[in-house]
mmCIF file of C-alpha atoms in Angstrom:
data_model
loop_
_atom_site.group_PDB
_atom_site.id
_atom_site.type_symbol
_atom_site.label_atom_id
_atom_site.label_comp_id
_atom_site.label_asym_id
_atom_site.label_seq_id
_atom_site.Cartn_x
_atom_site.Cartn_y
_atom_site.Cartn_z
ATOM 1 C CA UNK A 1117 -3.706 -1.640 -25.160
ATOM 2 C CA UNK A 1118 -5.977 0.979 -27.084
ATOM 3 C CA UNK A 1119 -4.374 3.527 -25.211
ATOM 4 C CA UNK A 1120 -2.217 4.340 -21.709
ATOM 5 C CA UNK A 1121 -4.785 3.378 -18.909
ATOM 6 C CA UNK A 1122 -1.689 3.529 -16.220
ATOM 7 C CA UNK A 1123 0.899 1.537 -14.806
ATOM 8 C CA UNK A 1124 -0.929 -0.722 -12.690
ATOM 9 C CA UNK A 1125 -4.484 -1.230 -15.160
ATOM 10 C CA UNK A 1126 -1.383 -2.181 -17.271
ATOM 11 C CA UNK A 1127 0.005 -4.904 -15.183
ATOM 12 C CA UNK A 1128 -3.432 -5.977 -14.372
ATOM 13 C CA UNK A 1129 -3.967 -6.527 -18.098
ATOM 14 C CA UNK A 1130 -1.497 -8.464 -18.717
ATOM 15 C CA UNK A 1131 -1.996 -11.000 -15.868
ATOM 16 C CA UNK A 1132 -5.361 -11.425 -16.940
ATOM 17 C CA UNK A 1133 -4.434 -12.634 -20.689
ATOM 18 C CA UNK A 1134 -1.572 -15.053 -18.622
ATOM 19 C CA UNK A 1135 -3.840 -16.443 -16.225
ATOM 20 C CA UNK A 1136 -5.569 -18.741 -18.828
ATOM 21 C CA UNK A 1137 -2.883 -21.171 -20.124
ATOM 22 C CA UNK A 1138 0.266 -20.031 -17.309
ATOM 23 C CA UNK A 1139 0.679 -22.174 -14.039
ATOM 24 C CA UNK A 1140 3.229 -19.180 -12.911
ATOM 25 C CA UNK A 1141 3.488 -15.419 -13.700
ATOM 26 C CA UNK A 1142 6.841 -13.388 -13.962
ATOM 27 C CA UNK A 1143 5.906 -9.536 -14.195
ATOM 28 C CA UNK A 1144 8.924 -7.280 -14.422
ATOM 29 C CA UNK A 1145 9.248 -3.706 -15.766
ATOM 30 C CA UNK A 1146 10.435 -3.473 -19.493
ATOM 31 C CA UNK A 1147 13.141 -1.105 -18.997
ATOM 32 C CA UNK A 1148 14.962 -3.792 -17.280
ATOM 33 C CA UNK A 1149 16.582 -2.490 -14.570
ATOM 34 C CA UNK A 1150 15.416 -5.130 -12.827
ATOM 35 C CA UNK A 1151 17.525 -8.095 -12.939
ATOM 36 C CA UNK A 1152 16.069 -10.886 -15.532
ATOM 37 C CA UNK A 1153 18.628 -13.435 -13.898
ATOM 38 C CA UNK A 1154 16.944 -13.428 -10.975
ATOM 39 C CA UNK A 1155 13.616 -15.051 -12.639
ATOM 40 C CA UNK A 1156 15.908 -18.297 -12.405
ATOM 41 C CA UNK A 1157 15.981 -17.819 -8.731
ATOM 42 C CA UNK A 1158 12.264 -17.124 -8.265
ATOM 43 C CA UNK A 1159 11.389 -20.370 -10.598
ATOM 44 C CA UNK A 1160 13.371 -22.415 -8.234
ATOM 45 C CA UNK A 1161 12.000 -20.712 -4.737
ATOM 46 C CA UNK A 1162 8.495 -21.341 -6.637
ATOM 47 C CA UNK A 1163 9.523 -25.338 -6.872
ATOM 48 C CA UNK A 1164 10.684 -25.490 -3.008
ATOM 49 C CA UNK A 1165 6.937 -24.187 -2.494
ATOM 50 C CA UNK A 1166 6.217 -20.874 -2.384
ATOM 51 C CA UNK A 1167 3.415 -19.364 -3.970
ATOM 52 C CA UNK A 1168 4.458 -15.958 -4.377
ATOM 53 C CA UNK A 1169 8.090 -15.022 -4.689
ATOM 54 C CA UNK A 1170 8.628 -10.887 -4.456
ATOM 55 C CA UNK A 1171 11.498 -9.510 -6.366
ATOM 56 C CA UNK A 1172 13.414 -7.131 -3.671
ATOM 57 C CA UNK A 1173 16.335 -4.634 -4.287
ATOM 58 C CA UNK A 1174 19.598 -5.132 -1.593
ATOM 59 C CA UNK A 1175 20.337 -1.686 -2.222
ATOM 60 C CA UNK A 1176 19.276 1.533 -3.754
ATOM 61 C CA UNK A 1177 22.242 2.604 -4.792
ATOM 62 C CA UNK A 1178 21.018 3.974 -8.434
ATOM 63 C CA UNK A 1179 18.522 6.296 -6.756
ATOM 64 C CA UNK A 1180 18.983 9.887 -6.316
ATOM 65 C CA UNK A 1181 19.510 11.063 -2.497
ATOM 66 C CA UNK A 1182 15.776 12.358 -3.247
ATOM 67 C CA UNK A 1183 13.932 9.070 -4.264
ATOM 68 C CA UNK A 1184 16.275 7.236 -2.007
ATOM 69 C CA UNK A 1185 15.025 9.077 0.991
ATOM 70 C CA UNK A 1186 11.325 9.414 -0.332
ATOM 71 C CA UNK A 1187 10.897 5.895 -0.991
ATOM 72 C CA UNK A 1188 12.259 5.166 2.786
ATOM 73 C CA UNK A 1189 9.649 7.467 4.364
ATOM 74 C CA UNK A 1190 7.109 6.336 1.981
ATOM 75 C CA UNK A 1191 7.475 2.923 3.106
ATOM 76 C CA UNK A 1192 7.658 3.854 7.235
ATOM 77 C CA UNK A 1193 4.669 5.567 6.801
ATOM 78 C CA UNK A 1194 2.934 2.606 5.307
ATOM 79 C CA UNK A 1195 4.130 0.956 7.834
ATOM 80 C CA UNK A 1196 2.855 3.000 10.480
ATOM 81 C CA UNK A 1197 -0.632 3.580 8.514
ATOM 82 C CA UNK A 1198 -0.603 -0.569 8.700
ATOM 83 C CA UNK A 1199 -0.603 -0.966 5.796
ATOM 84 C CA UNK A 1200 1.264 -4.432 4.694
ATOM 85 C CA UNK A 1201 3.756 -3.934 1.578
ATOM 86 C CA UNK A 1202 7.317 -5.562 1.134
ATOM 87 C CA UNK A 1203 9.910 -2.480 1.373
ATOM 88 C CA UNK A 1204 11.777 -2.018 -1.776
ATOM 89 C CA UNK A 1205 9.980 -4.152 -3.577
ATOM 90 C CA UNK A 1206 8.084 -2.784 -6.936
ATOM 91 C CA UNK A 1207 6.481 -5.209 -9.264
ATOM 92 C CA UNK A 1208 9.032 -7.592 -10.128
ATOM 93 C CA UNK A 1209 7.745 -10.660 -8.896
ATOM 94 C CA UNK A 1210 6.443 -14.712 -9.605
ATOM 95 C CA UNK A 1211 2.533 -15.326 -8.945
ATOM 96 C CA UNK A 1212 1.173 -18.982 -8.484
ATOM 97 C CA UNK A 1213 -1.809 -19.542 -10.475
ATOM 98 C CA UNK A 1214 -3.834 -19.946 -8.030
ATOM 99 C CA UNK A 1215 -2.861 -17.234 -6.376
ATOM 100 C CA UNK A 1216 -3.177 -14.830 -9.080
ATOM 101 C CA UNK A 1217 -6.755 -16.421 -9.417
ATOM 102 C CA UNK A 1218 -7.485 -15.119 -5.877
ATOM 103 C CA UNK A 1219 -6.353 -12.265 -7.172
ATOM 104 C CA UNK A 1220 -8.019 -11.222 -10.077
ATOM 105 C CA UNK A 1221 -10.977 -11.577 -8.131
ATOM 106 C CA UNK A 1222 -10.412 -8.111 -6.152
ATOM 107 C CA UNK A 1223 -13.216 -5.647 -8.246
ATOM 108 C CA UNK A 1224 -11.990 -2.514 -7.240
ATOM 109 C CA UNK A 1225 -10.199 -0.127 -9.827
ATOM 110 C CA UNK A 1226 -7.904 2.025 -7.278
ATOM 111 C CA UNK A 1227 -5.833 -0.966 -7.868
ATOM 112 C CA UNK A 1228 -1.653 -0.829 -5.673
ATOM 113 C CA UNK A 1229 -0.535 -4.333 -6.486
ATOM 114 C CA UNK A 1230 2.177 -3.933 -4.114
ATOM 115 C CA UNK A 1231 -0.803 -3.712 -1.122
ATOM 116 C CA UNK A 1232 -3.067 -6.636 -2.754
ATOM 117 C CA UNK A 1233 -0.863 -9.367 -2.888
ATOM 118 C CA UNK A 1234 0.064 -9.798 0.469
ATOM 119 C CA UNK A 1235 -3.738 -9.300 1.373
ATOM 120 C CA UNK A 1236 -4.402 -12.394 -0.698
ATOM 121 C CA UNK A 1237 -2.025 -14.889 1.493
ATOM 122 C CA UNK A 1238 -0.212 -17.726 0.625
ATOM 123 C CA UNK A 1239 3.198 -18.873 1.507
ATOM 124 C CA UNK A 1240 5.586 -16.140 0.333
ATOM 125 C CA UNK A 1241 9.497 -15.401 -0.389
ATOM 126 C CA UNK A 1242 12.155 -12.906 -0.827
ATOM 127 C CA UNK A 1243 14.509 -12.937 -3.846
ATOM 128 C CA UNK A 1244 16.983 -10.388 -3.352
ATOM 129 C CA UNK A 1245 19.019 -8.875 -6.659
ATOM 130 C CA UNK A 1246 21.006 -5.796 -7.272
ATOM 131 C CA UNK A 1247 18.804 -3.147 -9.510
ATOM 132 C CA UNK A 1248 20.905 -1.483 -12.776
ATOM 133 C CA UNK A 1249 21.403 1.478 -13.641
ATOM 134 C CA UNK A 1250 19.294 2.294 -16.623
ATOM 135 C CA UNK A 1251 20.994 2.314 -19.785
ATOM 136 C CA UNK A 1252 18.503 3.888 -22.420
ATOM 137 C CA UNK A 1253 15.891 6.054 -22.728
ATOM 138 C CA UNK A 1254 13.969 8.069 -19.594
ATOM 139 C CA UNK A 1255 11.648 6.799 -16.602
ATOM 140 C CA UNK A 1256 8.065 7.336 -18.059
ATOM 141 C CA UNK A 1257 6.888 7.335 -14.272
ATOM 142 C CA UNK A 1258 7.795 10.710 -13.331
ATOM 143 C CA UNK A 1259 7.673 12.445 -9.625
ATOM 144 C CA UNK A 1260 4.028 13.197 -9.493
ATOM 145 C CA UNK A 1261 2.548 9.984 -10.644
ATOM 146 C CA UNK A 1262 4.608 8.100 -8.073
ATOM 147 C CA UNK A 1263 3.180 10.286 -5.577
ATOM 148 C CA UNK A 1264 0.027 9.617 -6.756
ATOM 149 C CA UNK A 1265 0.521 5.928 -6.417
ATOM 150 C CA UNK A 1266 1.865 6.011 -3.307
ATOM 151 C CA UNK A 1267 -1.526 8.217 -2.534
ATOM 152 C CA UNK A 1268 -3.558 5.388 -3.962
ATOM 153 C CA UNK A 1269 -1.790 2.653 -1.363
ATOM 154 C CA UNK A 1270 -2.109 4.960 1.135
ATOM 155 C CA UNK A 1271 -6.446 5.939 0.952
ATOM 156 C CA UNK A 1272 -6.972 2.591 -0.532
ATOM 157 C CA UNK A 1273 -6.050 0.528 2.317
ATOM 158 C CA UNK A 1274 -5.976 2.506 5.685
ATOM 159 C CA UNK A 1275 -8.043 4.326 7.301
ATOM 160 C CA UNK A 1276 -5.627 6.273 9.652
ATOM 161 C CA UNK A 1277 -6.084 9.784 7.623
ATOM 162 C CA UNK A 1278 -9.831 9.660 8.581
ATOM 163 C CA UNK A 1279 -9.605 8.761 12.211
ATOM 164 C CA UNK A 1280 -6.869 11.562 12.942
ATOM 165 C CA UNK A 1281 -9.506 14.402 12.022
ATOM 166 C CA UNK A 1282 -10.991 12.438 15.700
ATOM 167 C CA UNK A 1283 -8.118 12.849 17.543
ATOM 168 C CA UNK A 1284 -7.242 16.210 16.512
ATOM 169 C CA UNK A 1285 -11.258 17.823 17.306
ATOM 170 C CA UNK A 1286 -10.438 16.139 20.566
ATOM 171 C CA UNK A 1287 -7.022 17.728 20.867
ATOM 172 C CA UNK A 1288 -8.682 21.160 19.597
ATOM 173 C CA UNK A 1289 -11.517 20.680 22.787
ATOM 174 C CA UNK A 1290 -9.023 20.076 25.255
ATOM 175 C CA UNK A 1291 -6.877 23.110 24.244
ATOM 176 C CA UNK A 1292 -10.472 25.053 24.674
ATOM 177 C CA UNK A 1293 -10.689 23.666 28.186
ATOM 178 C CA UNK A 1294 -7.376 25.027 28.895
ATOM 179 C CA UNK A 1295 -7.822 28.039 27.687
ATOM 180 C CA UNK A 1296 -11.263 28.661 29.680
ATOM 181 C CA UNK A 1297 -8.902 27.546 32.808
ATOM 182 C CA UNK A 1298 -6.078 30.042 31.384
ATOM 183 C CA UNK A 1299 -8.967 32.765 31.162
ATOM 184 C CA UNK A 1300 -10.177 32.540 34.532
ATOM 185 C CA UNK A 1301 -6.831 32.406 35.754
ATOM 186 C CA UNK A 1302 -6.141 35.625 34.078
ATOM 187 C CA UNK A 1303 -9.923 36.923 34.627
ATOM 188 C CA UNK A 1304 -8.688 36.314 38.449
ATOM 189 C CA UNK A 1305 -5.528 38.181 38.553
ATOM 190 C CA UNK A 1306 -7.035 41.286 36.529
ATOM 191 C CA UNK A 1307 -5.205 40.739 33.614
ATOM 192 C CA UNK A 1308 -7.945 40.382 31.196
ATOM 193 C CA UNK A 1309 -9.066 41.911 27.736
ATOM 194 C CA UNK A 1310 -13.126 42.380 26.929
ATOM 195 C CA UNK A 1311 -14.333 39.488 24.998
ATOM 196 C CA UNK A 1312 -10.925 37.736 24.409
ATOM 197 C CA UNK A 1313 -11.501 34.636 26.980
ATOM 198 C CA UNK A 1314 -14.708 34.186 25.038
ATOM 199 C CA UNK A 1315 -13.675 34.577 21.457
ATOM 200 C CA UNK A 1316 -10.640 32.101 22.313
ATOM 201 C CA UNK A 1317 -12.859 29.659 24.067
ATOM 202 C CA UNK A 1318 -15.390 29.291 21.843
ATOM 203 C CA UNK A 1319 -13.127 29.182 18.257
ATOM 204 C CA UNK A 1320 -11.262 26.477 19.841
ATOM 205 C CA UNK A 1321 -14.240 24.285 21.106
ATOM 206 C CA UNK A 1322 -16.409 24.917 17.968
ATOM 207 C CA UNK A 1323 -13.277 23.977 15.796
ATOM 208 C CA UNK A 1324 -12.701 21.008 18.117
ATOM 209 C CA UNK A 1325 -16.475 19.840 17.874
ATOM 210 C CA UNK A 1326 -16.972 20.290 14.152
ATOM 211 C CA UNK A 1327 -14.092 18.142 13.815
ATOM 212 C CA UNK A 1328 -15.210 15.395 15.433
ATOM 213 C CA UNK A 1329 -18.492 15.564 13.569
ATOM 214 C CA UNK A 1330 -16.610 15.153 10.499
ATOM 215 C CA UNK A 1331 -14.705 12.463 12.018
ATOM 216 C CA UNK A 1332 -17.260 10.741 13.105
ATOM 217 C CA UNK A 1333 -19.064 11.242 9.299
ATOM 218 C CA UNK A 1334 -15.450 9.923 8.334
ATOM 219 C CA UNK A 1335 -15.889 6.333 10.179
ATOM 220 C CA UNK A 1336 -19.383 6.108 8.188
ATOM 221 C CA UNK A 1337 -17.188 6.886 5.005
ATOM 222 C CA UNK A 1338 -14.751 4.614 5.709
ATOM 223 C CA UNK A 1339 -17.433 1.629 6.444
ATOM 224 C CA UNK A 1340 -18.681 2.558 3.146
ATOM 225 C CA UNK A 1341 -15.422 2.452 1.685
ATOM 226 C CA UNK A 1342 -14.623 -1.136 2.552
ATOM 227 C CA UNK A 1343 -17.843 -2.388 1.506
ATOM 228 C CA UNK A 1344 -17.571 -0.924 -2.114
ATOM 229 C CA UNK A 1345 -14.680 -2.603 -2.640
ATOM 230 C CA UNK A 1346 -15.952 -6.193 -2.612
ATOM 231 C CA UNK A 1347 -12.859 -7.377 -1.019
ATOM 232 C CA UNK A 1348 -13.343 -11.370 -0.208
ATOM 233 C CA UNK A 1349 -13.575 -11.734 3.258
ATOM 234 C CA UNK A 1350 -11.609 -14.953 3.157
ATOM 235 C CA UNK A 1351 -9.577 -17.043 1.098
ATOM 236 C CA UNK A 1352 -8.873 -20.664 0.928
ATOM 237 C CA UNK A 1353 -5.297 -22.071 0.643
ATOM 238 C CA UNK A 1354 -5.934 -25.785 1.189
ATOM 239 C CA UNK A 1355 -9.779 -27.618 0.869
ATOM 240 C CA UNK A 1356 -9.495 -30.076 3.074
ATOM 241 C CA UNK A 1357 -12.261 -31.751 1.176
ATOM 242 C CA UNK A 1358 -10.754 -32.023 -2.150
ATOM 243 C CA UNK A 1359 -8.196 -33.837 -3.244
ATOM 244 C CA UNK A 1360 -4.614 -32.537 -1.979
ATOM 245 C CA UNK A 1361 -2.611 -30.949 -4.553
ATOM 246 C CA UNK A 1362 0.318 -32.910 -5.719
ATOM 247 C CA UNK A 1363 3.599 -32.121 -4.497
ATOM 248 C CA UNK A 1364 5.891 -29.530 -6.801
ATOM 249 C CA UNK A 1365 8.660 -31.710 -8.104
ATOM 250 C CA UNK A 1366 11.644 -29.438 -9.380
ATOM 251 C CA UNK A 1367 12.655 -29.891 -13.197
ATOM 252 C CA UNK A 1368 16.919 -30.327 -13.215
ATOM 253 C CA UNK A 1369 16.159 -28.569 -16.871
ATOM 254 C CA UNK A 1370 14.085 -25.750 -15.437
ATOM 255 C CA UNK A 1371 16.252 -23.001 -15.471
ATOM 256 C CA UNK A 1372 17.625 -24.064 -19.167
ATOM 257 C CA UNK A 1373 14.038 -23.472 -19.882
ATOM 258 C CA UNK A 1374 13.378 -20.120 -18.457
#
């Protein structure tokens, strides 16, 4: 490339150029920490008929305690955000063509691979191998741009961040409705300051209300959001008006081959 347009523009790249003459795509990070063996094992998941075969770590052993426990949260939050990615799973994995067809079709430029693929579909597998230590040279993705990309998965494909500013005005107005019955309570008993029940009251329910204004803005954004992507909005696995694909048959000499 010209110059470093990022990890993922990166990978994206290079699919693109393979996607002409390949009928399968192995991507796997240079630095080889990821196990190249297991390529053998993906070809031969590929030719019992999966599509796309993801490359998954059984442990995480050569992490730090620090991006050990950040990349567990980072992946229950997805979760909880609904956002569908395989946990510890980066980018080693094996792309049908015409998957990575499907693929390459996606126009946006926020791109988290690890969030796109298993929006695409297609009959998927697990190949599970243990990830090495690395034995020369240092990580060129440091701390902040994996929080970045883990930023990018997260605003690029939920919309959870937006429609908690809603709940929280409406958990701001109903702590101003308590506090008006709190007030009187107080305003009852004598026990009462000039202007406080009012200058509570109304910070709380104008903070409350402006939120959900924004919120409400925020579901306009988010519509917006999805339609400036371009995403398909469906994908075809099988035409049942086109000749059937022929059946995979495995090559005994396959894996002398890989």
């Amino acid at each position: 490339l010209s110059r470093n347009y990022g990890h993922q523009n990166a990978l994206w790249a290079g699919m693109t150029a393979a996607s002409v003459d390949a009928d399968i795509v192995v991507t796997i990070d240079a630095d080889l920490q990821d196990d190249p063996n297991s390529i053998i094992e993906m070809v031969g998941a590929y030719h019992a008929g999966y599509d796309v075969v993801y490359g998954v770590r059984n442990d995480r052993e050569s992490d730090t305690f620090f991006k050990r426990a950040s990349a567990n949260l980072f992946y229950k939050l997805m979760n909880k955000l609904g956002v569908n990615i395989i946990p510890n799973h980066a980018d080693f994995r094996l792309i049908d063509r015409r998957v990575l067809k499907q693929l390459l079709q996606f126009p946006e430029r926020n791109l988290f691979l690890r969030g796109m693929l298993p929006l695409v579909g297609f009959s998927s597998t697990k190949v599970f191998y243990k990830r090495r230590a690395r034995q020369a040279g240092k990580s060129k993705y440091p701390l902040h741009k994996m929080l970045l990309l883990a930023w990018d998965g997260i605003t690029s494909f939920s919309e959870v961040p937006i429609r908690s500013i809603i709940v929280f005005g409406f958990l701001l107005v109903f702590l101003s409705a308590f506090y008006v019955l709190y007030g009187l309570i107080r305003w009852a008993t004598g026990h009462t300051e000039t202007g406080w029940t009012s200058l509570m009251v109304s910070i709380w329910l104008l903070g409350g209300i402006q939120l959900i204004v924004i919120g409400i803005v925020g579901e306009y954004i988010g519509k917006i959001f999805k339609e400036v992507k371009r995403r398909p909005r469906f994908i075809i696995q099988d035409d049942l008006y086109t000749k059937p694909k022929p059946p995979r048959i495995k090559n005994s000499d396959s894996s002398s081959n890989v």
